[in-house]
mmCIF file of C-alpha atoms and ligand atoms in Angstrom:
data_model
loop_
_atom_site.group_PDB
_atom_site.id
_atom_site.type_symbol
_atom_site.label_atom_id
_atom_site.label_comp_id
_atom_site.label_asym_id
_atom_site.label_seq_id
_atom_site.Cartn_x
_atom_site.Cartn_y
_atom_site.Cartn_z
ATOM 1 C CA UNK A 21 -30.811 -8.532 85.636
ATOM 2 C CA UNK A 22 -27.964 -10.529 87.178
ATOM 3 C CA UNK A 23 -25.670 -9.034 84.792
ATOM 4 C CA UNK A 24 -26.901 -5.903 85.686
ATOM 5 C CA UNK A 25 -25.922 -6.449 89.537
ATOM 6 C CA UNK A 26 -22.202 -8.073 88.587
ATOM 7 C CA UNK A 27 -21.604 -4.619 86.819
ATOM 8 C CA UNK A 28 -22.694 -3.033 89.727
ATOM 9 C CA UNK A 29 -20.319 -5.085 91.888
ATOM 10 C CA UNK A 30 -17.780 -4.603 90.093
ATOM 11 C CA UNK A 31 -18.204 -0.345 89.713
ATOM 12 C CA UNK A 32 -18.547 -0.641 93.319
ATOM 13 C CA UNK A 33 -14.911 -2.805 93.699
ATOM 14 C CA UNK A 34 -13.407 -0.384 91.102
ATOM 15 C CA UNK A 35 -14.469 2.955 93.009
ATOM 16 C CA UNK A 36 -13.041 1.425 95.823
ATOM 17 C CA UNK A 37 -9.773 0.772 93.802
ATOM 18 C CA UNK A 38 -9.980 3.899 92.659
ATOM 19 C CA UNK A 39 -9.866 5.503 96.068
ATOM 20 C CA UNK A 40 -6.792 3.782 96.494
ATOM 21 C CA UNK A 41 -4.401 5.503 93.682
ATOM 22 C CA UNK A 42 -1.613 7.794 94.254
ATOM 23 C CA UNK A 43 -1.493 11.233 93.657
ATOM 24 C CA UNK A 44 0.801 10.001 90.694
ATOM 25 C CA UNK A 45 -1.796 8.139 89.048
ATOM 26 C CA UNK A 46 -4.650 10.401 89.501
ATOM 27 C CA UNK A 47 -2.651 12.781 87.831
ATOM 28 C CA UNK A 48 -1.421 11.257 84.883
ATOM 29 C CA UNK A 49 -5.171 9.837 84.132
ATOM 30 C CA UNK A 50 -7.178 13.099 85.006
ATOM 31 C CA UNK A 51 -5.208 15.914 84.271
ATOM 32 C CA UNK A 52 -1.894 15.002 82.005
ATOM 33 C CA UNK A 53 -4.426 15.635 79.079
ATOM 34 C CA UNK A 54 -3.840 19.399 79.603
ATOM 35 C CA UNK A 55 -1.125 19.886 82.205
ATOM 36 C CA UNK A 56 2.775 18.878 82.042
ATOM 37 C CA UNK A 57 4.839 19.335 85.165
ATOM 38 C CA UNK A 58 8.089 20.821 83.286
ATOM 39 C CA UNK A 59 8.960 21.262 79.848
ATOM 40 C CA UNK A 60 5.990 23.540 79.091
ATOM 41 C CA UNK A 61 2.306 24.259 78.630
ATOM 42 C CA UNK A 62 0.161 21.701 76.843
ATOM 43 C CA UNK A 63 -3.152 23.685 76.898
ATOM 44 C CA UNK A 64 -3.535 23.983 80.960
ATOM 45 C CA UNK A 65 -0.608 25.642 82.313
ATOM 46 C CA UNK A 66 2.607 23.562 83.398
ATOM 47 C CA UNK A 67 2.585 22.817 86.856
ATOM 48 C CA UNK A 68 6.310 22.561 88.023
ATOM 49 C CA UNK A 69 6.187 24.760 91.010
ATOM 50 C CA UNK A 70 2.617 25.580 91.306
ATOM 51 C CA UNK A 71 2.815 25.284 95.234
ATOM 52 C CA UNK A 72 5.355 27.663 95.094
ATOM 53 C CA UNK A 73 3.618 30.053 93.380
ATOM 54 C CA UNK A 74 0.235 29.755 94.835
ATOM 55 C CA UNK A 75 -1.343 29.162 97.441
ATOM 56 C CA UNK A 76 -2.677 25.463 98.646
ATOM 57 C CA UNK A 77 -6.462 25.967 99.051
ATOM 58 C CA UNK A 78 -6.308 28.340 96.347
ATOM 59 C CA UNK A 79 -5.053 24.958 94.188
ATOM 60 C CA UNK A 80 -7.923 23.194 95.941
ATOM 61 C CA UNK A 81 -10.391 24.970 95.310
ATOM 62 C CA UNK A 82 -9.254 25.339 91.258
ATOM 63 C CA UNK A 83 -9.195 21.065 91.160
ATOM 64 C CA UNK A 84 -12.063 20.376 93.103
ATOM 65 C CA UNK A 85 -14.983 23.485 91.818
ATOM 66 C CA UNK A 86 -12.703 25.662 89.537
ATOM 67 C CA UNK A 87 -16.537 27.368 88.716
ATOM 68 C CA UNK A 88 -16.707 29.060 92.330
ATOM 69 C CA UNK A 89 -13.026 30.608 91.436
ATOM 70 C CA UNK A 90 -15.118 31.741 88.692
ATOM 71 C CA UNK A 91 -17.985 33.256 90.594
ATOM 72 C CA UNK A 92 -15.924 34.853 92.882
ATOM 73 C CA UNK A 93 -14.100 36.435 89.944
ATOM 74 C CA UNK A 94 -11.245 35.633 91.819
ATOM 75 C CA UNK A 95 -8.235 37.842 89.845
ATOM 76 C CA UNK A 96 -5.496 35.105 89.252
ATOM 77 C CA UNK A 97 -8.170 32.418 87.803
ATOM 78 C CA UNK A 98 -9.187 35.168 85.556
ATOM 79 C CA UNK A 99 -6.079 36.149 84.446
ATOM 80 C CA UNK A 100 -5.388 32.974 83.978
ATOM 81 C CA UNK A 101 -8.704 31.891 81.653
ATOM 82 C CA UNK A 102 -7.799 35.320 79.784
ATOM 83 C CA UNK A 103 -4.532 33.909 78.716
ATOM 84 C CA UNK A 104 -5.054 30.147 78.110
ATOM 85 C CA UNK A 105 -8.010 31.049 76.012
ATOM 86 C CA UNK A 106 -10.656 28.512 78.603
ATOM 87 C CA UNK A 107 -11.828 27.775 82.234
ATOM 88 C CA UNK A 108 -10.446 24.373 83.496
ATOM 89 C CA UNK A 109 -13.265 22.067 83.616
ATOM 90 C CA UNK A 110 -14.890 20.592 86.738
ATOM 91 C CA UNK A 111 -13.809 17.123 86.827
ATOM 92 C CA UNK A 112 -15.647 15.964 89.721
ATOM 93 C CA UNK A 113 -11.778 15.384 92.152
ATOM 94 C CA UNK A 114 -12.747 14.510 95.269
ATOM 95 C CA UNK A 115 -11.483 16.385 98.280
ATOM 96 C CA UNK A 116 -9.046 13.539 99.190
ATOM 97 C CA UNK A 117 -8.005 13.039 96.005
ATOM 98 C CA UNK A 118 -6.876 16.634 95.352
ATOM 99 C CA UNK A 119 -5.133 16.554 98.710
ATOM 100 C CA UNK A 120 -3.379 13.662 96.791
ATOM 101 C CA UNK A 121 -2.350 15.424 93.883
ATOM 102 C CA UNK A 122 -1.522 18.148 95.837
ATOM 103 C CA UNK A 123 1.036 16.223 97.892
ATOM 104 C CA UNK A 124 2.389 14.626 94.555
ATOM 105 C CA UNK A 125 2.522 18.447 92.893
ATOM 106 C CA UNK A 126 4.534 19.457 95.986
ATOM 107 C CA UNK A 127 6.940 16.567 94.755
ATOM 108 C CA UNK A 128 8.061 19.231 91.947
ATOM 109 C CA UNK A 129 8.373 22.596 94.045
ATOM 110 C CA UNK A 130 11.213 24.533 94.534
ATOM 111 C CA UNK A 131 12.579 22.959 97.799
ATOM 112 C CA UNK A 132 11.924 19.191 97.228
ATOM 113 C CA UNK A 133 14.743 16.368 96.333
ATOM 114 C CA UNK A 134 14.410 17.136 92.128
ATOM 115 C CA UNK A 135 13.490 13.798 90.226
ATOM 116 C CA UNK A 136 12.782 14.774 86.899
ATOM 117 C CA UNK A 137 9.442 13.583 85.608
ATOM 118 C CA UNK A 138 10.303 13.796 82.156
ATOM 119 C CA UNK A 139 9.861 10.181 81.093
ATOM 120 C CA UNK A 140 6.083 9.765 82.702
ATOM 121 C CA UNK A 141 5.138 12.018 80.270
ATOM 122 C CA UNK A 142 1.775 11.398 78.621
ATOM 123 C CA UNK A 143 3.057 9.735 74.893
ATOM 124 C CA UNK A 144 0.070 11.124 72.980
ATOM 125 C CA UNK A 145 0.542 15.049 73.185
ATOM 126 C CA UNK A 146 -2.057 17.407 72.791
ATOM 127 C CA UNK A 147 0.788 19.755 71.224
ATOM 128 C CA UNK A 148 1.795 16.582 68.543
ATOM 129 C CA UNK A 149 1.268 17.049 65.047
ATOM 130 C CA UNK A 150 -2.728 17.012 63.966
ATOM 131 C CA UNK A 151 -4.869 14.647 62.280
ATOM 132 C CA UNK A 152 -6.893 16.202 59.611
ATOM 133 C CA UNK A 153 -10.504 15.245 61.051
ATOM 134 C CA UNK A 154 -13.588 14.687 59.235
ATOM 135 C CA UNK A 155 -16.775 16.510 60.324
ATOM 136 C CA UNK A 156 -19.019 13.532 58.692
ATOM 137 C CA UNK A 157 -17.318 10.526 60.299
ATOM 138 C CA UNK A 158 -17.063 12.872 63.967
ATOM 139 C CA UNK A 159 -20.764 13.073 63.780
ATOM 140 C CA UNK A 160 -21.011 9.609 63.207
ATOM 141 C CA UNK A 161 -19.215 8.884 66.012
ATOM 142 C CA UNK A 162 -21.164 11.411 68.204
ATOM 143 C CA UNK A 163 -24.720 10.105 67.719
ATOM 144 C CA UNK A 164 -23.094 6.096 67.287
ATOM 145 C CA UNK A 165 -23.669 5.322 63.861
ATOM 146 C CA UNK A 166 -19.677 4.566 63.707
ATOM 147 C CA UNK A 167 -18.490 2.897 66.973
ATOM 148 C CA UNK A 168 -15.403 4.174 68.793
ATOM 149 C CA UNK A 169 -13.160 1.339 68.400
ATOM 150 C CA UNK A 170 -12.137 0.946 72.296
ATOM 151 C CA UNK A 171 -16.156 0.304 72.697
ATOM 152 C CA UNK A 172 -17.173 3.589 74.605
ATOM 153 C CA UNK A 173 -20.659 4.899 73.882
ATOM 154 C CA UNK A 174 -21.594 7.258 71.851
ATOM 155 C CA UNK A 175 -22.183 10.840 73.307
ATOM 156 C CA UNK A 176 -25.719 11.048 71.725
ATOM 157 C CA UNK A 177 -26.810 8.739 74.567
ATOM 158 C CA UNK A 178 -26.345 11.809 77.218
ATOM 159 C CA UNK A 179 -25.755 14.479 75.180
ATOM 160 C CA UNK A 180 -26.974 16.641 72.463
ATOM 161 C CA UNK A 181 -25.829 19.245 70.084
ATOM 162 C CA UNK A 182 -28.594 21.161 68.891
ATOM 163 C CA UNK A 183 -26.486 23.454 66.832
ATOM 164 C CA UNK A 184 -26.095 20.455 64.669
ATOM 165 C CA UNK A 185 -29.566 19.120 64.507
ATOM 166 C CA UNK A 186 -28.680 16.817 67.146
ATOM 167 C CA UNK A 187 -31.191 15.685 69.725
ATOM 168 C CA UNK A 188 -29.997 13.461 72.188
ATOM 169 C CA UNK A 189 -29.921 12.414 76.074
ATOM 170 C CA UNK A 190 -30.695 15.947 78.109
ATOM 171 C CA UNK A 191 -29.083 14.247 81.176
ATOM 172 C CA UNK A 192 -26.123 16.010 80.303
ATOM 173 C CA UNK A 193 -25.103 19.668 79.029
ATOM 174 C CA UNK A 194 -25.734 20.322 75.446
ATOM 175 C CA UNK A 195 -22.228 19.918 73.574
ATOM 176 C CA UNK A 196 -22.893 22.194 70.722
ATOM 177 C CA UNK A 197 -20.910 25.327 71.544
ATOM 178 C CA UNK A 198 -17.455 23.028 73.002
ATOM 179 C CA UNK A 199 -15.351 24.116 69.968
ATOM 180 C CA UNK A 200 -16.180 28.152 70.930
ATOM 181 C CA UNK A 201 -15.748 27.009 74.677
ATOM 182 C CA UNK A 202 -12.816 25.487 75.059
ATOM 183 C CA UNK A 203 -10.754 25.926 71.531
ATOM 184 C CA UNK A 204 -9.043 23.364 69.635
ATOM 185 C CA UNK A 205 -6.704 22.380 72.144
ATOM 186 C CA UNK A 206 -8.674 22.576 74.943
ATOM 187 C CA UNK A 207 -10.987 19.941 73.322
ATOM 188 C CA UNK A 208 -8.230 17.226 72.597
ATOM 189 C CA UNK A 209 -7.078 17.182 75.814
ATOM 190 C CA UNK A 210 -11.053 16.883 77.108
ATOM 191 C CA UNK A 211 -11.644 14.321 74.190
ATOM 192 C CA UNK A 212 -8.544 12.625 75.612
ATOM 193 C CA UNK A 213 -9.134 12.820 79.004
ATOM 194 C CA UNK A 214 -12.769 12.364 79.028
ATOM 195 C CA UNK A 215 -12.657 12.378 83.014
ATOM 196 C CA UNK A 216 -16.354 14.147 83.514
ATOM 197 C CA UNK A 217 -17.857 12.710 86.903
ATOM 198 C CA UNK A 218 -20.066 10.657 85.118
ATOM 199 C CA UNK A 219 -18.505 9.976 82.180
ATOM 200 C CA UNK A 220 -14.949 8.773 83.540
ATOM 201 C CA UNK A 221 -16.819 4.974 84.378
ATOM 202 C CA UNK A 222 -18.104 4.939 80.921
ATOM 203 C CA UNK A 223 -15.032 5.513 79.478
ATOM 204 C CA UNK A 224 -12.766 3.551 81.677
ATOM 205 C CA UNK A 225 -10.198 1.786 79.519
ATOM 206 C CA UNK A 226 -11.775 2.862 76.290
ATOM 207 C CA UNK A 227 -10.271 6.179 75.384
ATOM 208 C CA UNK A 228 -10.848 7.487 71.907
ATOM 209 C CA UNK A 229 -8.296 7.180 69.229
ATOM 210 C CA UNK A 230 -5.868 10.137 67.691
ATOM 211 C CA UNK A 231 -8.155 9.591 64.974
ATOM 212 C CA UNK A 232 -11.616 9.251 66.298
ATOM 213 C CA UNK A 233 -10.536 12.478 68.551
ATOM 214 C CA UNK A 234 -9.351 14.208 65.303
ATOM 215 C CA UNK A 235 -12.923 13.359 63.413
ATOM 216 C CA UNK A 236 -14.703 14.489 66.655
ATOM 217 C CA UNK A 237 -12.911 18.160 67.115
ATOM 218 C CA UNK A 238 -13.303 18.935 63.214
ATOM 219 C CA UNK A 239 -17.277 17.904 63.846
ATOM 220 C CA UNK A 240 -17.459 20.583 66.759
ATOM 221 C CA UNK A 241 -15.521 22.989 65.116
ATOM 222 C CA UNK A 242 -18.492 22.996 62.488
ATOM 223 C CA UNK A 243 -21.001 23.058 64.834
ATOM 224 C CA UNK A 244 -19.218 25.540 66.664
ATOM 225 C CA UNK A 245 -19.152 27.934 63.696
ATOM 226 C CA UNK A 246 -22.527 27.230 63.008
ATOM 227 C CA UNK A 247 -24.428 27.300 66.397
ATOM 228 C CA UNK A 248 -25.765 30.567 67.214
ATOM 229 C CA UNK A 249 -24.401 33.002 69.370
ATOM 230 C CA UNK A 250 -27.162 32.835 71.677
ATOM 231 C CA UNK A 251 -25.801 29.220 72.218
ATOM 232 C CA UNK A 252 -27.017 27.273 75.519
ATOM 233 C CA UNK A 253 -24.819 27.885 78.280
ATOM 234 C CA UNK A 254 -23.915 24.571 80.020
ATOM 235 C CA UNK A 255 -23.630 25.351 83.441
ATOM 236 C CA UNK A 256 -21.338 22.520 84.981
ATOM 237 C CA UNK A 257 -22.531 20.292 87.262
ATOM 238 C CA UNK A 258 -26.476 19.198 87.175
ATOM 239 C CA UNK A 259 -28.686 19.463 90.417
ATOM 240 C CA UNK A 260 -29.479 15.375 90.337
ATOM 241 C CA UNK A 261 -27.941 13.335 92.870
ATOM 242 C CA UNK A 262 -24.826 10.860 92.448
ATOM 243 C CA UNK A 263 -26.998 7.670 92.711
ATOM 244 C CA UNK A 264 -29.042 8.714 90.217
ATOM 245 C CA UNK A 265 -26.489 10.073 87.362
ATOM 246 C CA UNK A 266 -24.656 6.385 88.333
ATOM 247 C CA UNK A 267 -27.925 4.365 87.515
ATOM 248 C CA UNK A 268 -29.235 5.867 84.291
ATOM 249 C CA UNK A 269 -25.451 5.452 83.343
ATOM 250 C CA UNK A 270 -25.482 2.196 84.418
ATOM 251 C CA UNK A 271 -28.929 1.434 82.190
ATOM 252 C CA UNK A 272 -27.296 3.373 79.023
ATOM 253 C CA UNK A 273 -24.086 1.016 79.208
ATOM 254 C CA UNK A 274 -26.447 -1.571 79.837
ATOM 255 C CA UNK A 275 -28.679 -1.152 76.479
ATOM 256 C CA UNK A 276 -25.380 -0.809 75.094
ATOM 257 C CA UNK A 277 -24.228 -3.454 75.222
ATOM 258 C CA UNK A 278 -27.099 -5.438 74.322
ATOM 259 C CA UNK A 279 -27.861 -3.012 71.307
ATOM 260 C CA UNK A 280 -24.715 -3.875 69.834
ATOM 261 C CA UNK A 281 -24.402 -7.244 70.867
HETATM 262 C C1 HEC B 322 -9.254 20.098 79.605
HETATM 263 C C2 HEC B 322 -8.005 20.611 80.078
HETATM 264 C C3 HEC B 322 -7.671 20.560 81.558
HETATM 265 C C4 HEC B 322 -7.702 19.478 82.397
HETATM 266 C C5 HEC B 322 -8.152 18.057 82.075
HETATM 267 C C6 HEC B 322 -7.160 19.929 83.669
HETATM 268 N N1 HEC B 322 -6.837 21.254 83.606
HETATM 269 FE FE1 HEC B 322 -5.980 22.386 85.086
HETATM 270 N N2 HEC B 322 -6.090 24.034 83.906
HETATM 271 C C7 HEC B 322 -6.533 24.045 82.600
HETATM 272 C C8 HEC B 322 -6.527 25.421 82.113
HETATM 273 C C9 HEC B 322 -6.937 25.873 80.716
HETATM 274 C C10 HEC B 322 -6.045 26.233 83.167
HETATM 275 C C11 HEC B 322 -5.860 27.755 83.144
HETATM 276 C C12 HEC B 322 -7.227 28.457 83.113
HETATM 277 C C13 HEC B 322 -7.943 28.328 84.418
HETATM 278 O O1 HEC B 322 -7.353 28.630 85.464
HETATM 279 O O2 HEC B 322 -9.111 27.891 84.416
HETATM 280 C C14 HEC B 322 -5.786 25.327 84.288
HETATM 281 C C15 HEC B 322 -5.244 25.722 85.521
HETATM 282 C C16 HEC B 322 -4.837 24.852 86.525
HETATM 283 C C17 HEC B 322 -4.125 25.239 87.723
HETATM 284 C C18 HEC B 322 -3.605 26.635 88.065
HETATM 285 C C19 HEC B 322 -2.215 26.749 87.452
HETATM 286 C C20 HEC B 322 -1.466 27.984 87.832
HETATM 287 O O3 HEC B 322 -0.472 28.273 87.153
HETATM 288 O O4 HEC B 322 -1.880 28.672 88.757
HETATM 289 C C21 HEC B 322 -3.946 24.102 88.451
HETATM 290 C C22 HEC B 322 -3.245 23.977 89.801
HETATM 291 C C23 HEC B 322 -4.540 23.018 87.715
HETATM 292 N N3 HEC B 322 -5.068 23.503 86.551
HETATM 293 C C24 HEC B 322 -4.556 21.699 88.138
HETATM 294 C C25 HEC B 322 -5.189 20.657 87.462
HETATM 295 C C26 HEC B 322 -5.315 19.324 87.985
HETATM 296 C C27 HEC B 322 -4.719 18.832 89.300
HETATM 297 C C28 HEC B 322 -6.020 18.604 87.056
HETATM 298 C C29 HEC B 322 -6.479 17.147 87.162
HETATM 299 C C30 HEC B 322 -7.335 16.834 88.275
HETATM 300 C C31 HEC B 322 -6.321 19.488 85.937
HETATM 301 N N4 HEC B 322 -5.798 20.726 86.239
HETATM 302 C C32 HEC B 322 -7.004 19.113 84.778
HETATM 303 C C33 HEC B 322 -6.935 22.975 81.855
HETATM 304 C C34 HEC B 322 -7.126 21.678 82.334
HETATM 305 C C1 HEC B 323 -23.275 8.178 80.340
HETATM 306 C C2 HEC B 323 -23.642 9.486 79.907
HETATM 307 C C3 HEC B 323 -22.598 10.298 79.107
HETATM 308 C C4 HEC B 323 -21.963 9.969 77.934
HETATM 309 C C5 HEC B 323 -22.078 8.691 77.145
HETATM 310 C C6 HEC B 323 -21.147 11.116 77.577
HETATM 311 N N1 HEC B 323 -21.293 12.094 78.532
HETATM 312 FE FE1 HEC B 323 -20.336 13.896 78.562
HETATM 313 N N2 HEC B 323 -21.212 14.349 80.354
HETATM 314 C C7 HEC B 323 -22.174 13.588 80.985
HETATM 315 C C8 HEC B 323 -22.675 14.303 82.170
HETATM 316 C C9 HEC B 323 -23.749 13.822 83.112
HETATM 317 C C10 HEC B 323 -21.975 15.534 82.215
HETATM 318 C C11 HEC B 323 -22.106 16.663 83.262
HETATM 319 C C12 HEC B 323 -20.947 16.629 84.202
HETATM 320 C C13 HEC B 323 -20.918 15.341 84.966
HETATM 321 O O1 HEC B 323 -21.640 15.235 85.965
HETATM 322 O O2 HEC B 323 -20.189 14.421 84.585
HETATM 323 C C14 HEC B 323 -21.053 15.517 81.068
HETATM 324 C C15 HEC B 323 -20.187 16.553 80.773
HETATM 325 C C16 HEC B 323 -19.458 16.649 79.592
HETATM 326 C C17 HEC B 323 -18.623 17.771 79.244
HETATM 327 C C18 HEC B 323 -18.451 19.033 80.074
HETATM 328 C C19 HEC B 323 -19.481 20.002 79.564
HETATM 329 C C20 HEC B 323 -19.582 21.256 80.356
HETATM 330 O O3 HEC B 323 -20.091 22.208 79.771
HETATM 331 O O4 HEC B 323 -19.217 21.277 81.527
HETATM 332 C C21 HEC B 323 -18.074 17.497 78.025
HETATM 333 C C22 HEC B 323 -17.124 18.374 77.256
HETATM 334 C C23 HEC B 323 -18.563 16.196 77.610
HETATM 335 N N3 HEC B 323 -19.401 15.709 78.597
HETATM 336 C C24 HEC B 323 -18.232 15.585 76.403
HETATM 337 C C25 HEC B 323 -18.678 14.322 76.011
HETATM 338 C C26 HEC B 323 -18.311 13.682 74.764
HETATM 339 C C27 HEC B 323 -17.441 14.314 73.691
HETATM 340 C C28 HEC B 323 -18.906 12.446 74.751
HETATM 341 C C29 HEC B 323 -18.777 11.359 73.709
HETATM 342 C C30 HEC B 323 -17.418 10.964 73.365
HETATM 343 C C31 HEC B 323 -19.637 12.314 76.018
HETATM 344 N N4 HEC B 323 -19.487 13.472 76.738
HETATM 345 C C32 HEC B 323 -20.360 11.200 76.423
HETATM 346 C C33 HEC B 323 -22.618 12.342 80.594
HETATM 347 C C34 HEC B 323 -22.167 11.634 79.477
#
């Protein structure tokens, strides 16, 4: 139980460090997965000059509920989902933090002092070379009978995906349809991002490996192809509060660790 409580503490110091990043680091752990600023698309757009070219809430309202750009079939989101093949995900960006990113993006428009951000680019591209995966060893990895080597948990504890006979948490969407959702590249940069609201604590400091991500997209691309049509639709964020989402978290990491202790 006391362990239990220093974890706690210790989220609770964390958010609060977390609250204190730059726009800078936000960025590059959030959103360098599928965004460069200059040089080029990854699988999100490049963002050099985005506050040149549109308009501030609009960007606010695409970082912190891209879905209700969706609702509102708002014409440049859906131009923009028509040509990069998926819908940004919600990643749960706080107001203040997207003012923070915003203020960091403005770094990069037209009129500002030029520094070129070339060198803070993320090393691992999503656009580098591919690792042949293997379907077997990524569902090993999804429902934990291999261990991602940084020590994150397998998804099975939140997730399932039905389309491959996989019956897991219900806490969270069902993950059998990602490889039709998002595409191949779309899914490496959410592999390597991982940055989900309640997910991004979980996988603090324990990112997946080229490999492990590699096994994990060739798993969803065969459950992809094989889930029906008719496939659940996840539909973003779940109705149950913060507090809640953070505890049964807190109790999965928890059995975790003892499990594999
Ligand atoms: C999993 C990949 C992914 C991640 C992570 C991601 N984005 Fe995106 N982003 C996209 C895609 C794909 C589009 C284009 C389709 C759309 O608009 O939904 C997009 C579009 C955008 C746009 C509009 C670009 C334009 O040309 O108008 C902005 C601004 C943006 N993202 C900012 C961010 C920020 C800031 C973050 C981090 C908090 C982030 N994105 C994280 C994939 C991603
Ligand atoms: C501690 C529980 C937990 C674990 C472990 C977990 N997830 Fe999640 N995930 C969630 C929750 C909850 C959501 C819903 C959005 C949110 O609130 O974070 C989510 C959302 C997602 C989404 C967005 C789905 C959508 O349709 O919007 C993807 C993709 C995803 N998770 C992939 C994974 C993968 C891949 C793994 C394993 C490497 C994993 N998750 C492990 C809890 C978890």
């Amino acid at each position: 139980m006391r362990g239990i409580i220093t974890i706690l503490f210790f989220m609770l110091i964390f958010s609060g460090v977390a609250s204190a990043q730059t726009g800078e680091d936000i960025f590059y752990t959030k959103c360098a997965g599928c965004h460069k600023i200059g040089g080029g698309d990854l699988s999100g757009p490049d963002l050099q000059g985005v506050t040149d070219r549109r308009d501030i809430q609009w960007i606010k309202t695409i970082i912190t509920n891209p879905d209700k750009l969706v609702q509102e079939n708002d014409p440049t989101m859906m131009e923009l989902i028509a040509r990069y093949g998926f819908q940004m995900p919600n990643l749960g960006v706080s107001d203040e933090e997207a003012d923070k990113i915003i203020e960091y993006l403005k770094g990069f428009s037209a009129g500002a002092p030029r520094e070129t951000p070339v060198e803070k680019q993320p090393a691992e591209q999503p656009s580098a070379p591919a690792l042949e995966g293997d379907p077997i060893s990524g569902k090993m990895y999804f429902t934990g009978e291999k261990r991602f080597s940084a020590g994150g948990p397998p998804c099975i504890s939140c997730h399932s995906a039905r389309g491959a006979g996989i019956q897991g948490g219900t806490l969270a969407p069902d993950l059998s349809d990602l490889y039709g959702k998002l595409g191949e590249k779309g899914l490496r940069g959410v592999l390597q991002t991982l940055q989900f609201p309640v997910m991004k604590d979980v996988y603090k400091n324990k990112k997946l490996s080229e490999e492990e991500i590699a096994d994990m997209i060739a798993f969803f691309k065969e459950t992809g192809s094989k889930a029906q049509k008719k496939q659940v639709k996840s539909g973003g964020m779940y109705p149950i509060s913060g507090v809640m989402l953070f505890l049964v978290a807190m109790g999965i990491i928890w059995l975790y660790s003892r499990r594999v202790k």
